[in-house]
Each structure stands twice: as C-alpha cells, then as structure tokens.
Short mmCIF file of C-alpha atoms and ligand atoms in Angstrom, two decimals:
data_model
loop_
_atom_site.label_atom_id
_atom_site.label_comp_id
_atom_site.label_asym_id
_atom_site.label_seq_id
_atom_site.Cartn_x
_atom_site.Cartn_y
_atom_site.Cartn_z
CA UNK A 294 86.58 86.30 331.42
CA UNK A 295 84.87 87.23 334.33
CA UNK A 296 84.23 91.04 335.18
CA UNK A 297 83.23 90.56 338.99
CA UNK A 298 83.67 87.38 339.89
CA UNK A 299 83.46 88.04 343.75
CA UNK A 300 79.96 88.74 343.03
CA UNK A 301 78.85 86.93 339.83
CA UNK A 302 80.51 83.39 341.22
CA UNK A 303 79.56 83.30 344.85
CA UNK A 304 78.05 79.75 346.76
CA UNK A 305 74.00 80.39 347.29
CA UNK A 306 74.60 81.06 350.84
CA UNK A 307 76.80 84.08 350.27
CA UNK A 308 74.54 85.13 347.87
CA UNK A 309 71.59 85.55 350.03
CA UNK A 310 73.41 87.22 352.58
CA UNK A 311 74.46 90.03 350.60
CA UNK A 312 70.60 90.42 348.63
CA UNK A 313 69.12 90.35 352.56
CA UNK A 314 71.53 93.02 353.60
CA UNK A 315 70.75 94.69 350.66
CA UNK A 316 67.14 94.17 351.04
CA UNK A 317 66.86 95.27 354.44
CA UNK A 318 68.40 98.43 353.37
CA UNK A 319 66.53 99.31 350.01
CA UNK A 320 62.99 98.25 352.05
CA UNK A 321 63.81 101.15 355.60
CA UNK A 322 64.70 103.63 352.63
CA UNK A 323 61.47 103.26 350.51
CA UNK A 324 59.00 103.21 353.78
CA UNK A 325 60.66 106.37 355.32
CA UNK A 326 61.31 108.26 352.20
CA UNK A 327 58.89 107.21 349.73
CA UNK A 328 54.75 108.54 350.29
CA UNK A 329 53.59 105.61 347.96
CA UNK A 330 55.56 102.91 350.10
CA UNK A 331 55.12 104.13 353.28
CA UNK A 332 50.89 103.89 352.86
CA UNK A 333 51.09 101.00 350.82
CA UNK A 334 53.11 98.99 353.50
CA UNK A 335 50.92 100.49 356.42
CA UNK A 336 47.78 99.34 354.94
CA UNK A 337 49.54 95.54 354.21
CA UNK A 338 50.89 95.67 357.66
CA UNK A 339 54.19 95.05 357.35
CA UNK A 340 57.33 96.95 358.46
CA UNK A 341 60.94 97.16 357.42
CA UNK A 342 62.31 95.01 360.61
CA UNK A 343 59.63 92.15 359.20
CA UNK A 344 62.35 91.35 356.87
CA UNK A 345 64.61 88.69 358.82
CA UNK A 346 65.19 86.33 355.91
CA UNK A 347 65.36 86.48 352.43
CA UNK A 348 62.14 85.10 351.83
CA UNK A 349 60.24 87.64 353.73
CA UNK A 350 60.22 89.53 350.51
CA UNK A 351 57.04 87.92 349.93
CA UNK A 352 55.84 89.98 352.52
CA UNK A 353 55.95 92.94 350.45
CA UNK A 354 53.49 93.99 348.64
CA UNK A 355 53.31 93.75 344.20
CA UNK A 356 54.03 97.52 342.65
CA UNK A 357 52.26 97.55 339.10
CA UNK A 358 52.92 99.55 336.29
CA UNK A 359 50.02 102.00 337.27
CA UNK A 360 52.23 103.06 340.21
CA UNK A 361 54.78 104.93 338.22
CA UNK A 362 52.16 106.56 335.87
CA UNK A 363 50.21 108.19 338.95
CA UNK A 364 53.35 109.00 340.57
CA UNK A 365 54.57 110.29 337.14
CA UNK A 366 56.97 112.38 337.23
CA UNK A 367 59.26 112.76 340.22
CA UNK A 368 56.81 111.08 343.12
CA UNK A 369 58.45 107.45 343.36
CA UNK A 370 62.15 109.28 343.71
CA UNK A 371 63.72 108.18 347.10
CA UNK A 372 66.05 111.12 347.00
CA UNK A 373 65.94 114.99 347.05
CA UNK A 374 65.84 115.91 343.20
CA UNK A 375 69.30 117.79 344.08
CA UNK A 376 70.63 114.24 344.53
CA UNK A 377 69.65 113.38 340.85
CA UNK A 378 72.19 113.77 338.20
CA UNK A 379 70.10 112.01 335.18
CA UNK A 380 66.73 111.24 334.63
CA UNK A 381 65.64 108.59 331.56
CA UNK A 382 61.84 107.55 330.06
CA UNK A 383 60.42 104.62 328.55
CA UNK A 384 60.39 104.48 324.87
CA UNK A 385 56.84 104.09 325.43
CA UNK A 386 55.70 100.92 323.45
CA UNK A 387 52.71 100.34 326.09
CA UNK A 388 51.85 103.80 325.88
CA UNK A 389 52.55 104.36 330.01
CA UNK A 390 54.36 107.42 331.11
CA UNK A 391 57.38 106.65 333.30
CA UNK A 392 60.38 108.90 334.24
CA UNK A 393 62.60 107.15 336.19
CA UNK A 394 65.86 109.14 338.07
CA UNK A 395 69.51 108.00 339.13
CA UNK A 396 72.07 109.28 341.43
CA UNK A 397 76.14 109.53 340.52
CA UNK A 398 76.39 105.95 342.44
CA UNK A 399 73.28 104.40 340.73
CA UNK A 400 75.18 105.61 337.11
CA UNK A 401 78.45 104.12 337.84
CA UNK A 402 76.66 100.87 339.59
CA UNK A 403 74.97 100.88 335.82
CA UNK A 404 78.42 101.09 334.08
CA UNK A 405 79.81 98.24 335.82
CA UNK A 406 76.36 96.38 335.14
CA UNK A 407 76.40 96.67 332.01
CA UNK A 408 80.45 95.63 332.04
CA UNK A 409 79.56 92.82 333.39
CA UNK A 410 76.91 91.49 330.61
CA UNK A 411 79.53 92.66 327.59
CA UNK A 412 81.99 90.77 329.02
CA UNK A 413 79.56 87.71 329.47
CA UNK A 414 79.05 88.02 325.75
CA UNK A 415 82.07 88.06 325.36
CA UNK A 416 83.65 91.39 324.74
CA UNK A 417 86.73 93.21 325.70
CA UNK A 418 88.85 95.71 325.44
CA UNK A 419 90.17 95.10 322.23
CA UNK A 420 86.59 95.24 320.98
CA UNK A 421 84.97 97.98 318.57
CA UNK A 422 81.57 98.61 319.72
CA UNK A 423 79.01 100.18 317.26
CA UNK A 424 76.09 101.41 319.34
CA UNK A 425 73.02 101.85 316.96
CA UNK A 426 70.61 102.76 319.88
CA UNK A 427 69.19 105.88 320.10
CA UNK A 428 70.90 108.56 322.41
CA UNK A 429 68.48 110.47 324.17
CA UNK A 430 65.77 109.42 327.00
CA UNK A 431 65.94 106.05 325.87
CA UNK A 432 67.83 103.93 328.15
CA UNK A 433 69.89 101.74 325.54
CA UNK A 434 72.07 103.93 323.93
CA UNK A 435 73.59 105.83 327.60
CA UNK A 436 73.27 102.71 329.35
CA UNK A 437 75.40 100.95 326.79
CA UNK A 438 77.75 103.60 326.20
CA UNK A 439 78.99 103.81 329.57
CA UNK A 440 79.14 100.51 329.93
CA UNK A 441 81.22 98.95 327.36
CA UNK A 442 83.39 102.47 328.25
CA UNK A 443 84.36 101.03 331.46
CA UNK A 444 85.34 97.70 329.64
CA UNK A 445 87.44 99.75 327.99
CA UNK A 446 85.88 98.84 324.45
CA UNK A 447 86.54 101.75 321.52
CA UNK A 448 83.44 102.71 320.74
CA UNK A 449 81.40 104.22 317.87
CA UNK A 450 78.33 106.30 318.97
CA UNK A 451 76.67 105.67 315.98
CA UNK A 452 73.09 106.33 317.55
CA UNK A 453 70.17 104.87 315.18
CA UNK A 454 69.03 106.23 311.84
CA UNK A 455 70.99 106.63 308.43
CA UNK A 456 71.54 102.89 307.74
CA UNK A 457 73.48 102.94 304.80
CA UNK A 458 76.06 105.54 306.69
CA UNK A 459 75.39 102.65 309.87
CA UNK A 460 77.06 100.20 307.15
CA UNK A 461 79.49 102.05 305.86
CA UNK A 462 80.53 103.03 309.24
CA UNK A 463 80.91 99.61 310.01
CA UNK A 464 83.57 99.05 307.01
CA UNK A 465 85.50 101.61 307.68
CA UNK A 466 86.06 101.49 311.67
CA UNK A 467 86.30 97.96 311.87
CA UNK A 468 83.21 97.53 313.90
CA UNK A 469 83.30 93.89 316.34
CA UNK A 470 80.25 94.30 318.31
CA UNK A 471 77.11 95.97 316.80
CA UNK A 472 74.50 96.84 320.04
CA UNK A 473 70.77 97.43 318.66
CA UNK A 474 67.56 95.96 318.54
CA UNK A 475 67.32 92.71 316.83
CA UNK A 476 64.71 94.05 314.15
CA UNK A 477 66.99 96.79 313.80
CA UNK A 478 69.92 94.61 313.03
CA UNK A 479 67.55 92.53 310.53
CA UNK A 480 66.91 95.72 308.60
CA UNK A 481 70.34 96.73 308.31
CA UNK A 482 71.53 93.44 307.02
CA UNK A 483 69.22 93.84 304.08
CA UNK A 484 70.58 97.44 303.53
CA UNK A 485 73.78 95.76 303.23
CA UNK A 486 72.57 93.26 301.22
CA UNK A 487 71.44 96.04 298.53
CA UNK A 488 74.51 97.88 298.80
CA UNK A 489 76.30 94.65 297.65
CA UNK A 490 78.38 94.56 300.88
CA UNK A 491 79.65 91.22 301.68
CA UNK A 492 78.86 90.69 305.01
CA UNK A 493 81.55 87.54 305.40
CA UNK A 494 83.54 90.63 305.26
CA UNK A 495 83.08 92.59 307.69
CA UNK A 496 84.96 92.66 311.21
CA UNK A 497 82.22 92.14 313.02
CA UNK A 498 82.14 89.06 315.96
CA UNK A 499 79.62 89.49 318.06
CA UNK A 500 75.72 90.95 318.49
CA UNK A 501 74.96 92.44 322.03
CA UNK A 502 70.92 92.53 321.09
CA UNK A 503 67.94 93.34 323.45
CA UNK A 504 64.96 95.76 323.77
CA UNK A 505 62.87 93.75 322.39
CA UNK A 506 61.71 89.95 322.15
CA UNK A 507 63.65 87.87 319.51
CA UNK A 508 62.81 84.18 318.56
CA UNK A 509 65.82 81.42 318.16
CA UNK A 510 64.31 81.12 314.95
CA UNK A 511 65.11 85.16 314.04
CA UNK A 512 68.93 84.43 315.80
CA UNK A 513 69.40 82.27 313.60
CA UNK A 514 68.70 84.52 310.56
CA UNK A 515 70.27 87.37 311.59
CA UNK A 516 73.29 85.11 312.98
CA UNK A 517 73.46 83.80 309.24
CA UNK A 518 72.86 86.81 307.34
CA UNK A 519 75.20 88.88 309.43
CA UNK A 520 78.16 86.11 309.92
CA UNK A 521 78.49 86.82 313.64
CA UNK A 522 77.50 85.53 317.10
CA UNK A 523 74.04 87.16 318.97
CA UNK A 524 73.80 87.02 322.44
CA UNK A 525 70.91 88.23 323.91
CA UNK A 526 70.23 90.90 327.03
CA UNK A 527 67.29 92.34 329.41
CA UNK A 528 66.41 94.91 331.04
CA UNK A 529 63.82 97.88 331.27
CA UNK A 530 63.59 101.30 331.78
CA UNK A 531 61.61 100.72 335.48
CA UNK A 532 64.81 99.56 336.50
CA UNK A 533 67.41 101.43 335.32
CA UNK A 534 67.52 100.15 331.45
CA UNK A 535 69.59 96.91 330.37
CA UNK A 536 71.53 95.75 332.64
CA UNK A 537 69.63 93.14 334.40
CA UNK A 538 70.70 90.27 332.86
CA UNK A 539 72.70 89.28 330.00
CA UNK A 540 73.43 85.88 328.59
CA UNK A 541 77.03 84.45 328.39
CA UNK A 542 78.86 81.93 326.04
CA UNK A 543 76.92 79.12 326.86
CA UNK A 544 73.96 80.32 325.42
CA UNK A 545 72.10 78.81 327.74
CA UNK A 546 69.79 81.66 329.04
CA UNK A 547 70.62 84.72 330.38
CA UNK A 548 72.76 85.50 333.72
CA UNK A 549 70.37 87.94 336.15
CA UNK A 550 72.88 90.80 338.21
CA UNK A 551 71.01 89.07 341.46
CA UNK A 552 73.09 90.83 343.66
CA UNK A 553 71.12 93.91 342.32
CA UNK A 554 68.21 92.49 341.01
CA UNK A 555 66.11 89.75 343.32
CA UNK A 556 63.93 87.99 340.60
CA UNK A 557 60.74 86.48 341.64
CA UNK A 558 58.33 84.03 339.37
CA UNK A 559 54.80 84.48 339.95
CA UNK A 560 51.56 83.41 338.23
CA UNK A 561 50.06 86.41 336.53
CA UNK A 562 46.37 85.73 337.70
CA UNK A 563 47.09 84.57 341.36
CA UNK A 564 50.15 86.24 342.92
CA UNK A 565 51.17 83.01 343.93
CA UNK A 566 55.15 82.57 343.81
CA UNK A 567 56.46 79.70 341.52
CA UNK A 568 59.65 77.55 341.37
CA UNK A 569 62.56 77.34 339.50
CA UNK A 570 61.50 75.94 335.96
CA UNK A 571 58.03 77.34 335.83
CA UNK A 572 57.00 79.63 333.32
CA UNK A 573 55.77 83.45 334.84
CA UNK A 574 55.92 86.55 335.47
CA UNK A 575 58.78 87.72 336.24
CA UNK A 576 59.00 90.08 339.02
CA UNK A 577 62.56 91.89 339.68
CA UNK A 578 63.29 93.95 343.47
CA UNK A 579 66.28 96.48 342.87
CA UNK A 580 68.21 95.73 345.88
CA UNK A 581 71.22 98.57 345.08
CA UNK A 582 69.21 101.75 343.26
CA UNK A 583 69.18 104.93 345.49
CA UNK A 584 67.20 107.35 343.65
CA UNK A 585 64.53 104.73 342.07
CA UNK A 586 64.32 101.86 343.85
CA UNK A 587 61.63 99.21 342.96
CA UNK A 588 60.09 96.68 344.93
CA UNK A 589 58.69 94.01 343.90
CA UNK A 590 58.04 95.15 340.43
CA UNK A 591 55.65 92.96 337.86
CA UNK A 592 57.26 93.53 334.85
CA UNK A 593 54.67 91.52 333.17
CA UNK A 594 57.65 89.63 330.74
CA UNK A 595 56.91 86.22 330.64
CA UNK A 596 60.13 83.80 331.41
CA UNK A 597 60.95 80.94 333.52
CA UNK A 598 63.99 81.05 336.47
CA UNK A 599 67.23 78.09 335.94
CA UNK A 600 69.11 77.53 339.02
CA UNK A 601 71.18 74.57 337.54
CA UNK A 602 75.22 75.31 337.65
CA UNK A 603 76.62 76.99 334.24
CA UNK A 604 79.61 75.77 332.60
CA UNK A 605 80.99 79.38 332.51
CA UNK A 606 81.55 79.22 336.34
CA UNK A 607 79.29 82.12 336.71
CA UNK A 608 76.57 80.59 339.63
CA UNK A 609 74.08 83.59 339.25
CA UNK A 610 70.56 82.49 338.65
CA UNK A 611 69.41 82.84 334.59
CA UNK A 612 66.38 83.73 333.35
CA UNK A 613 65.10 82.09 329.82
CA UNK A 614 64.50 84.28 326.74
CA UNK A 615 61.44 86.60 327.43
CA UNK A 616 58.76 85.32 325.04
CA UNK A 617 56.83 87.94 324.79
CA UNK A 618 55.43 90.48 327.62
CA UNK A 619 51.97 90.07 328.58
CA UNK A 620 51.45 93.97 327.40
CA UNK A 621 51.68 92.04 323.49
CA UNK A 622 49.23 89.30 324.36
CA UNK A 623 46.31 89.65 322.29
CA UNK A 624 43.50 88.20 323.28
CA UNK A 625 41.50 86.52 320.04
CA UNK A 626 38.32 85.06 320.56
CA UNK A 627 39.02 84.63 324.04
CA UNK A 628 42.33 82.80 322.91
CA UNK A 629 45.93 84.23 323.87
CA UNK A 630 47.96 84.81 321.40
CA UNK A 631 51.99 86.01 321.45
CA UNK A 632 53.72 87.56 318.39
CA UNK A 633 56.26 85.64 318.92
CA UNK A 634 54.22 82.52 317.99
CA UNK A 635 53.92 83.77 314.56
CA UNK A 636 57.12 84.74 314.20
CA UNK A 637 58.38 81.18 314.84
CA UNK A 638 55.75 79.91 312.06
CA UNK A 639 57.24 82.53 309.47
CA UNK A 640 60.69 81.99 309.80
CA UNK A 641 60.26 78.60 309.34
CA UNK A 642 58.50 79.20 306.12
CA UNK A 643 60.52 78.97 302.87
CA UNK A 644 59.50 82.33 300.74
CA UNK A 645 58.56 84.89 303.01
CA UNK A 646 60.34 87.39 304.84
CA UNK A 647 60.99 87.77 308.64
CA UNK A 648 58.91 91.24 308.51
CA UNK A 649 55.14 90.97 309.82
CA UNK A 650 52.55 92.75 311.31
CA UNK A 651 49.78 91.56 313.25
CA UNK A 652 46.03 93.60 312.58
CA UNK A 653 43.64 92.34 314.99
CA UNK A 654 40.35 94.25 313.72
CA UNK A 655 36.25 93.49 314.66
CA UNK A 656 33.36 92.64 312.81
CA UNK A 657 30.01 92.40 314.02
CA UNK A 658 31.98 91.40 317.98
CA UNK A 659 34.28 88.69 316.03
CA UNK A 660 37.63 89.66 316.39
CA UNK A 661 39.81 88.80 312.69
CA UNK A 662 43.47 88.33 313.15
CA UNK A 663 45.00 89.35 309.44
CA UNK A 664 48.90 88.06 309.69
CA UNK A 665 50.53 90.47 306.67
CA UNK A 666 54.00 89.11 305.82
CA UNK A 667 56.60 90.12 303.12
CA UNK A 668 57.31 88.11 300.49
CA UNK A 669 61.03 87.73 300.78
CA UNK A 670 62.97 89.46 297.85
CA UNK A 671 63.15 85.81 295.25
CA UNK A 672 59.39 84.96 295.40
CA UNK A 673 58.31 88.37 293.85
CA UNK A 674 57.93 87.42 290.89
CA UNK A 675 56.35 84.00 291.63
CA UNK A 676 53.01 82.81 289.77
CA UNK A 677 49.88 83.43 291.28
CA UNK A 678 49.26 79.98 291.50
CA UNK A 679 52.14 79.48 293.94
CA UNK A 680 51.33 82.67 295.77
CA UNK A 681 47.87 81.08 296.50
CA UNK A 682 49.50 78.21 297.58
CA UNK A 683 51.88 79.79 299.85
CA UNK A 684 49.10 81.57 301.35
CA UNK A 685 47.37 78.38 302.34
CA UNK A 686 50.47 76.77 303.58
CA UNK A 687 51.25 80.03 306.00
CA UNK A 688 47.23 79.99 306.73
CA UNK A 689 47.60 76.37 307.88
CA UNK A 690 50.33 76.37 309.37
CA UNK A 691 49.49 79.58 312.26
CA UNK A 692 45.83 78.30 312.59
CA UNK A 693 47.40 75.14 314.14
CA UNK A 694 50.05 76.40 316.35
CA UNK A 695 47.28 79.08 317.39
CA UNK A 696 44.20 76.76 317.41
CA UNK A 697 42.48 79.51 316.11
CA UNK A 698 41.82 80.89 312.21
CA UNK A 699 43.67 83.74 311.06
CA UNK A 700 43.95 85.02 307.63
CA UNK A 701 47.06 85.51 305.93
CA UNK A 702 48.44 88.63 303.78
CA UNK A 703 51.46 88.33 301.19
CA UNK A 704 53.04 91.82 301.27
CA UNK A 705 55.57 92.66 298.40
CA UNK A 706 59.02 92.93 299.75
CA UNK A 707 59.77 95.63 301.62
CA UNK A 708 56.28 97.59 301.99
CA UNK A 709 55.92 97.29 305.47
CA UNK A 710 57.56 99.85 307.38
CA UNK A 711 61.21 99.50 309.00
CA UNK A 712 61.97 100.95 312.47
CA UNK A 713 65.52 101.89 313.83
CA UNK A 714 64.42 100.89 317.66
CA UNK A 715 61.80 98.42 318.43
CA UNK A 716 59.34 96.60 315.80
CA UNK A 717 56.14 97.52 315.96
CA UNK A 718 54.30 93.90 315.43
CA UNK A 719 50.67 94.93 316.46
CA UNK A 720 48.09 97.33 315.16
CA UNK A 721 44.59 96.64 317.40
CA UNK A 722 41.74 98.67 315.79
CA UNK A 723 39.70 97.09 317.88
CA UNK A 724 36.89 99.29 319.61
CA UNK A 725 38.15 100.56 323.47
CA UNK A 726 35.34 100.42 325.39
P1 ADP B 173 58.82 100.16 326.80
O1 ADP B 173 57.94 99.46 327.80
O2 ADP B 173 58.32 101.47 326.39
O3 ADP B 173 59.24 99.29 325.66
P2 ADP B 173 61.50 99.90 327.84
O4 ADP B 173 62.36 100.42 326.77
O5 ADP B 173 61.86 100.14 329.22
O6 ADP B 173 60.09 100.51 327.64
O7 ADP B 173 61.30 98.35 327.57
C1 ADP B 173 61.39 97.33 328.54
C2 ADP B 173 60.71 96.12 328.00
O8 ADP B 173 61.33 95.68 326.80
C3 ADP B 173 60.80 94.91 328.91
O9 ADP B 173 59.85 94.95 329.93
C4 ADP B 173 60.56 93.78 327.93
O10 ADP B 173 59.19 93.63 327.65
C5 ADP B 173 61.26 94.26 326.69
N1 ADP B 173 62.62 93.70 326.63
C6 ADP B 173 63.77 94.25 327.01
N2 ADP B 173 64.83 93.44 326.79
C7 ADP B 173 64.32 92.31 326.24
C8 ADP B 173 64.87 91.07 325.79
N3 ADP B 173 66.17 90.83 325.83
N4 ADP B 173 64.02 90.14 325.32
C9 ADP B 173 62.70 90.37 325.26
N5 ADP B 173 62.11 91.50 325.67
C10 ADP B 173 62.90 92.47 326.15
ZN1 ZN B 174 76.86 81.08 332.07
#
C-alpha cells in the first residue's frame, strides 16, 4: 500500500513543480520574517523572485549547525511564538543546543509524514505498534506516536527504560512493530534471551528502526535474533524529527518525503553540488514547515542520492543508508575513521559481541585508537591462548580495513554500558585545544 500516492508516485516533472511552488513560498517567508535570513541573503545578493527554477536553490546560501545554536532558542522561528503549539530539542549527541518549534499544520503535516514511512515499511492498521522511544523533547517517541495514530495502528506507548517490563509487554499485547533505536533493540533481544523468551514466539513482524546509524551487518543480527523484518528510517530534530525518509519493501534505500524535503548532495570541503550516485553530504531544504523552516541545511550525514525507478511504484528519490555523520568521524593520525567501519569488522567476527566502544586517547601528540569489544556470552570461558588469538585476528583485521594500527580490548560480556536511546560508540579524551 501506498499512503499518498498523488504525491509519493508523481512523473519528475510534476514533482518539481510542486517543490518550486513550494520553494518560492518557504524562501519570501524566511527573508521577510526571519533576521538571520534576511542579512544572510542580503549580503549573498540574492532575493526571493531569483528563484525561477528549481535549480536556483543553489543560489541560496548553506545554513550550518552553528546557526541554530546562536539563534538558540526562539530566533530562527518564522512565526509569532503564539503561533507555536509544540516545541522539541535534540537529544544532544553533538553536544549543540537546538530548540526547534511547530505550528498545528506543521504537526499534522508530521503525522501524515510519518504515515507515510510506516506504511512504506509496511504497516497498517491491523498493526500493534510498541514505541520504545523516549517521550519527552526527543523527537522519536511524539513524532512516531502520532504518526502510526493516523495509520490507525493500536499502539503501545511503551516509552524507553524497564526492558524486561519492554519484553513482557511485548508477550502480552501482541506487539507487530517494535519502533526504537537499533542498539536499543540489540539490547533488548539479549534481555529476552536471559529471560528464556523464545523470540520465534513472539508476534512481532516488523522493526521501524532509526536515530542512529546501523550497519547491514547489525540488520542482520538483530533481524536473526529478533525473527522479524528491519526497515530502516531518517530524520533529525533540525527538521522536524523522523520523517524524512523511510525505506520501503524493497529494501533498496530509503524513500525521501521530496515534496517536503528538497535533498541536495554536496562535497563536504567544497560546496560543490554532486550527482545522483555520489557519495556526500547530504543537505535537506524543508519546502512545507511554517514555524521552522530550513534552508539549505548541511546535515553533515554522509549518503549518496538514487534516482533509478523502484519496484514499489513509489518514484520519490531515495537516499542510501547514512554511514555515519561527519560529527562521528574521528580523525586518527590524520586518517578518517567511521564507527561504522568497525562495526562491520566485529560483526563479522565469530566470538565477540556487537557491543563496542571506540577510546581515541594521546600520548606524547600520537593519537591511540583502543577498539574495546565484548566477548559474546560462549567465549567467556575460552583459554587464554585463544583469547590472545582472537585479539590478533580482531587487531588484524581493523588495521587493514582502517590502514591504520589500533589496539584491540576483549571486554567480558556485558560490561560495557547499555543505553535505551542512541549508542554511545566514542569516548575522545583527547586534549581540546
Ligand atoms: P542529535 O544530533 O542530538 O543526535 P537528533 O536526534 O536530531 O539529534 O539526531 C539526528 C541525527 O541522527 C541525524 O543527523 C543522523 O546523524 C542520525 N540519524 C537519524 N536517523 C538515522 C538513520 N536512519 N541512520 C543513520 N543515522 C541517523
Ligand atoms: Zn520503493
């Protein structure tokens, strides 16, 4: 099924006609109502009636991230505060304040949104929907509750915390879909696990996952462990919360709301805007948002655009899994290095345990990368010998995809610390200068 399919199936042509419209609209509203946009388009030169065709959006200038902290709170709002019926903040993984405001419209534009990506996953309205988000400024748990509300789904605000009531909750009311991070879903599938559930069991169909990055190589583990389909979704706080794109049945990347959301690729270090296929940044204009609109906003996620046609009839543009956002790049010895990178090298490692942390420390100006992984549960008890082998094998194995040297830490099972929203992968106690 198709929620909206006079929007989410149109030809190119229609398409464009509705995001310039759109465009023309969101771009007069900014410059006369906005301080920041009004300057910042004065001193660029360029004017709202300087958008004739789609592609003038390249006119426009970047906003960064920096924009909404110095405009923190209310200063970016395009509407009297009166106006505002909700206001929602970042869960603040990069540390940057930013409050971001919606009208009634922009709330029910949300709901149907996120309709729109649940039913590209797959749900309905026969569905049970356990949302283990948490409820509060956070944008996941409202955003999703709303959403899968006007789909009609039954659901169970569940928030996050309490895992072993999370499970039990999921026995008793029949839960379909479970909505949460994917590291929160791994650690609740080992709570069930100890608690002897049998997860083969369980009612439970599909995974509406996001927040957070999530390698095939994870899917596949938490697809297994769980016995259910995972379908992945994106968005961020900056712009409303999920919402932006979700991926459908083919599992073939993720569908982006692009009569809402005009997605740009651009090289991080130049500006310069790239084609379909190339890996970027991705940059995301809200075309519909009255109270917080965004224009041309780095979100500095790393991805790649597809244009080609999608089996599920939907013709919207889809964006590739995020592989990691350019906040999480660590910089090693003058090396990049994503999380995410790791992460595929550990799961594909017989006798550890998909939970990791990165410590990135210095020592006389030499940055160390120590990769501490968990044993997983079997190995315990395995002889030093093997331990010291396993070691090697890990060390190996990351200093090649990295092509630099790490070194590697067996945890024992479970000592590293579980979160209910997004995993914390990095601690850099390297000195700020
Ligand atoms: P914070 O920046 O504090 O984490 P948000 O909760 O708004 O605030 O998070 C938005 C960010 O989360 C995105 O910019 C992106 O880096 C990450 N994110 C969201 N959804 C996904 C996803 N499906 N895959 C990978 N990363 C995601
Ligand atoms: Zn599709």
């Amino acid at each position: 099924m198709i929620w909206e399919p006079n929007y989410e199936c149109l030809s190119r042509e229609d398409m464009q006609s509705i995001q310039l419209d759109r465009l023309q609209s969101v771009v007069g509203n900014v410059y006369n109502r906005v301080p920041h946009y009004t300057k910042l388009f004065d001193e660029h030169g360029v004017k709202p009636e300087d958008i004739k065709h789609i592609e003038d959006i390249r006119k426009l200038p970047f906003t960064t991230k920096e924009v909404l902290s110095n405009n923190y709170p209310y200063g970016l709002f395009a509407v009297p505060l009166k106006e505002i019926v909700r206001i929602h903040s970042s869960s603040g993984t990069t540390g940057k304040q930013k409050v971001v405001g919606y009208t009634k419209r922009d709330i029910r534009t949300w709901a149907n949104l996120i309709a729109r990506i649940a039913t590209m996953a797959g749900v309905t309205d026969e569905d049970i929907a356990q949302i283990c988000f948490g409820y509060g400024l956070f944008t996941g748990g409202f955003g999703l509750h709303y959403g899968l509300e006007k789909l009609g789904a039954m659901i169970v605000p569940a928030s996050t915390g309490n895992t072993e009531r999370q499970i039990t909750m999921m026995q008793d009311f029949g839960t379909t879909v479970l909505v949460s991070t994917p590291s929160y879903a791994l650690y609740m599938v080992e709570v069930a696990e100890e608690m002897g559930v049998d997860t083969s069991k369980l009612k439970l169909k599909v995974g509406l996952f996001g927040a957070e990055p999530c390698t095939l190589n994870m899917r596949k583990e938490i697809e297994r462990r769980w016995n259910m389909k995972v379908t992945d979704n994106y968005g961020m706080t900056e712009l409303g919360g999920p919402g932006v794109a979700g991926e459908c049945e083919c599992g073939e990347g993720m569908h982006i709301n692009e009569d809402h959301f005009f997605p740009e690729i651009i090289n991080p270090e130049t500006g310069e805007v790239l084609g379909f296929g190339e890996t970027g940044e991705l940059v995301l204009t809200s075309l519909t948002r009255e109270a917080f609109p965004m224009i041309r906003y780095r979100t500095r996620d790393i991805t790649m655009l597809i244009d080609e046609p999608c089996s599920c009839g939907r013709s919207t543009v889809r964006m590739k899994k995020v592989t990691g956002r350019a906040d999480d790049m660590l910089i090693i010895r003058g090396v990049n290095v994503y999380p995410s990178q790791i992460e595929t090298v550990l799961l594909e490692t017989e006798g550890v345990a998909p939970h990791y942390q990165l410590i990135v420390t210095q020592h006389n100006y030499m940055d160390d990368l120590e990769v501490q992984v968990e044993l997983s549960g079997d190995n315990f008890s395995g002889k030093f010998k093997e331990l010291e082998e396993l070691e090697r094998t890990l060390r190996g194995k990351i200093n090649k995809a990295l092509q630099i040297s790490v070194r590697v830490k067996l945890l024992e099972p479970k000592s590293l610390e579980r979160t209910v929203g997004k995993a914390k992968r990095i601690v850099d106690m390297r000195p700020k200068e």
